[in-house]
Amino acid sequence: MSLLLDLHGLTKAYPGVVANDDVSFEIARGQVHALLGENGAGKSTLVKMIYGLVRPDAGRMILDGDAHAPDSPLAARDAGVAMVFQHFSLFDALDVAENIALGMSDPSPMRDLAQRIRTVSRDYGLPLDPGRIVGDLSAGERQRVEIVRCLLQSPRLLIMDEPTSVLTPQEVEILFATLRKLAAEGTAILYISHKLEEIRALCDAATILRLGRVVGRCDPRDASASELAEMMVGSALAAPARPAHEPGETVLEVTDLSLPPAHAFGTPLRGIGFTLSKGEVLGIGGVAGNGQDELLAALSGERLSPPGSVRMGGRDLSRLAPEARRKLGLLAAPEERLGHAAAPDMSLTENALLSGHIRKGLARRGFIDWSKARHFARDVIAAFDVRTPNESVAARALSGGNLQKFVIGREILQAPDILVVNQPTWGVDASAAAAIRQALLDLAQGGAAVIVISQDLDELMEISDRFAALNEGRLSAPVPAASLDVERIGLMLGGAHDLEVAHDTGDGAGIFERTKMKQAAR
Amino acid sequence: MIGLEKRPTPSRAWSYATPFLAVALTVIAGGLMFAALGKDPVAAIRTIFYDPLFDPQFAAYSRPQLLVKAGPLILIATGLALGFRAGVWNIGAEGQYIIGALTGAAVGLALYPAETRAIFPLMVLAGALGGWVWAMIPAILKTRFNTNEILVSLLLVYVAENLLASMAVGRLRNPEGGGFPGSRNLSQWDAAKNPELVAGTGMHWGVVAAFIAVIFAYILLNRHLAGFHIKLAGQAPRAARFAGVNPARLVVFCLGMSGALAGLAGIFEVTGPAGQISIDFNVGYGFTAIIVAFLGRLHPVGIALAGLLMALTYIGGELASFMLGIPAAAIQAFQGMLLFFLLAVDVLTNYRIRLGHREVAR
């Protein structure tokens, strides 16, 4: 394989932090190169330099023999670099072809473009109808729009930032087949992820970053997942532990919970029903946008549901407001940290007060006891190792992982009887994620019932007693997690999704192989 | 190239300094405007800011005017600020002010010429209630039908103005007034008058109410959960919903509060400085109070200071147009500049200016 991109001594410093320190590595044509590292390791900064969003302070890049110093994404695209971001930049109200045209420097006329979209999507096994409205697409289909947009520019280097975080296992397979086909045609792929199994299944080279420096290179096919994890984190990670236990009495009963969508592109809840018992962790899996936010809102009390649909210990909660539910011991931690679980411009003390004043007695007859609120914030910070100078810092100044620890800790320290969390470890680094999972397990161990809504199947398998899948607002019947394998879960999740697998089966590592590898890694 | 960089935490120092910077910039830009109009800028600025308080010739008249004008501004702005903090935009305080004056005066006049001490408090209550009711119209339309409270409250100002005109020449007209429009003079009726409490200061019951409102709002915003929820709803509506804030109740509370305070301002004005219901009773306090609320950074103490400053520019502006012949429009432009610069420099609280190449942050 011949050399395509040579990075040499790239350095980029921001006030107070060196994001990249003397980073060098090479990517060959047709190579699928993994860039591994925890949040804050400098992966994003590095690819933003390659993609022309950020200029390096020092170092040089050579693309196919020529110096590569793009001063804008436009220049990077002209040089043959394309990037699919983790967060989609699509307009819900426009159709697929219009969205693609918006991202191109010189779009061809609409009719030709639609034809080209069809051709490219067929060639690469990414079924996509140019005329559909993006708001109606699943997360996997939206990602296809982004990928096809890149492919239309025939890139030499394709950068993919955490592409599988929103996909079902089956959709991941489709994506991997596409990437392998691209690589076989000579396109180099820089693949950013912290999902080790995927990297071992897909990539043929890996560079590992920690705190802005290259700390290792390897062929991921030869390394075990735990070796990769250790290089990434710098120390061995303890898997959450939890002793066996007997199921307790039923504390929460949800029956025939249906809600219309809250907005035009929202998801309705359709006849959701389950029970939850003391000391149990119920894992609810599903691809984003299948009703997760709506389910959390219906349980927390942000949205009221039909009478009798949510009952706690025989008491009907369905028409009670969030504060009344908190009083009874049902707490929740929404997915969106900034703006939903916490107010970005308010201090941690104020954010502790936000959901904690009832159970922690932080207000007397409506008058706030600020010193008590400060103490509660300090307790959360200490108990959950939140890295912050003090409790007067605005929530938005904290890193995602630290704020998440604060938000989860705030609810756990209120000693809930039932805790509902949505995406508790999304965008959180591995050690913080492990701490949060352990805290959730400890809570269940202490007798509370926990509902974990997550897109991370590994996480759900690790901590759930029972598992249910949320799909287009419907919840499957919960089954014991121990009885499940990845394929069965994938089918539960995929249900109504567009699952026409456009590839021949048998190309590359299938789901079974990945399951086996996972078992071997443990 | 000049770029803006978001501060991790809003700067406290700048949030106190920006009002002063805005006043300074207004003086400079206003001075240039006056110079362009062919007036002496230094004399103009001096006439606006200094003479009303210290000029031996005018101060005796204009100094009490400061509290007379600042009172209603502060009272109304304090109520508006509660709503603005919560993201509830009551633009119609002028209308609520008029209705407060009308209902209060109507209750009083219905009892004319009785002489009991209960009349004035009764009128005050009726005034607050009138403003509250007028503000409930946009509140209920918003919570029931999701209409825009900015439009509804603003349009109701014009309804209120026409109601005022019709009352001044109709039901509330002074029967002994020889057919002239306008009600009886309430300030000359002992049971209903709102007198100057300390001679020569301009202090009347409305000014007292304004300072009570400031203290009340300060405690509400800083010590009470309701105030916390108001701030939360304005900054992060979803987080407020998560915390358990009922958006509809918040809209009703904020509009009701600002309406009642504007109504109070109206009744204190009509029983005191204005004296009677007349066609041109309202002079724009309700709109100027919006500027005062923002000039005071939506903070009760800031509003008290801003109200005094705004009153000063009103009095000084009148003096300047009288003494130096500066057109009234130029005075209004000068006041507009104050709000413009305040909002413009406000960016320094949340951002810092960076000279050099702009980059996308990590």
Coordinates of C-alpha atoms in Angstrom, one line a residue, chain A residues 12 14 17 19 45 48 53-55 302 322-323 326 332 334 339-340 343 345-346 350 353-354 357 363 365-368 370 396-397 410-411, chain B residues 5-10 219 222-226 228-229 231-232 235-245 350 354 357 359-362:
Chain A
K12 CA -1.9 22.6 18.7
Y14 CA -5.3 26.2 23.4
V17 CA -4.3 22.9 27.4
A19 CA -4.7 19.5 22.6
T45 CA -8.6 18.6 17.2
K48 CA -10.2 19.2 12.5
L53 CA -11.2 23.7 10.6
V54 CA -8.3 24.4 12.9
R55 CA -4.7 25.4 12.0
E302 CA -42.5 16.7 32.3
P322 CA -42.3 16.4 38.4
E323 CA -42.1 17.9 41.9
R326 CA -39.8 13.6 43.2
A332 CA -34.9 11.2 36.5
P334 CA -32.5 13.4 31.1
G339 CA -30.3 22.9 28.7
H340 CA -32.4 20.0 30.0
A343 CA -29.1 25.1 33.1
D345 CA -25.4 29.6 32.6
M346 CA -26.3 28.7 36.2
E350 CA -28.2 26.6 41.4
L353 CA -31.1 23.3 43.7
L354 CA -32.9 22.7 40.4
H357 CA -34.7 21.2 46.7
A363 CA -36.1 25.6 50.6
R365 CA -41.7 27.7 52.6
G366 CA -40.3 28.7 49.3
F367 CA -37.3 30.6 50.7
I368 CA -34.1 29.1 49.4
W370 CA -28.4 28.9 49.8
R396 CA -21.4 25.0 30.9
A397 CA -17.8 25.4 32.0
R410 CA -27.3 14.9 42.1
E411 CA -30.1 12.4 41.5
Chain B
E5 CA -14.6 34.3 22.3
K6 CA -17.2 33.0 24.7
R7 CA -16.2 33.2 28.3
P8 CA -16.5 30.0 30.3
T9 CA -18.4 31.9 33.0
P10 CA -20.1 35.3 32.6
I219 CA -36.0 39.1 47.6
N222 CA -32.5 36.0 45.0
R223 CA -34.1 34.2 47.9
H224 CA -37.2 32.5 46.7
L225 CA -37.9 29.5 44.6
A226 CA -40.4 31.4 42.5
F228 CA -35.3 30.9 40.8
H229 CA -37.9 29.3 38.6
K231 CA -34.7 32.8 36.0
L232 CA -34.5 29.1 35.1
Q235 CA -32.4 30.7 30.6
A236 CA -33.2 27.1 30.0
P237 CA -36.9 26.4 29.3
R238 CA -36.5 22.6 29.1
A239 CA -34.5 22.5 32.3
A240 CA -37.3 24.5 33.9
R241 CA -39.9 22.0 32.8
F242 CA -37.6 19.2 34.1
A243 CA -37.4 21.1 37.5
G244 CA -41.2 21.2 37.6
V245 CA -42.0 24.7 36.5
N350 CA -20.4 36.8 28.0
R354 CA -9.7 38.6 20.7
H357 CA -6.9 35.0 13.6
E359 CA -10.4 29.7 14.8
V360 CA -13.0 27.2 15.5
A361 CA -12.6 26.2 19.1
R362 CA -11.9 22.6 20.0

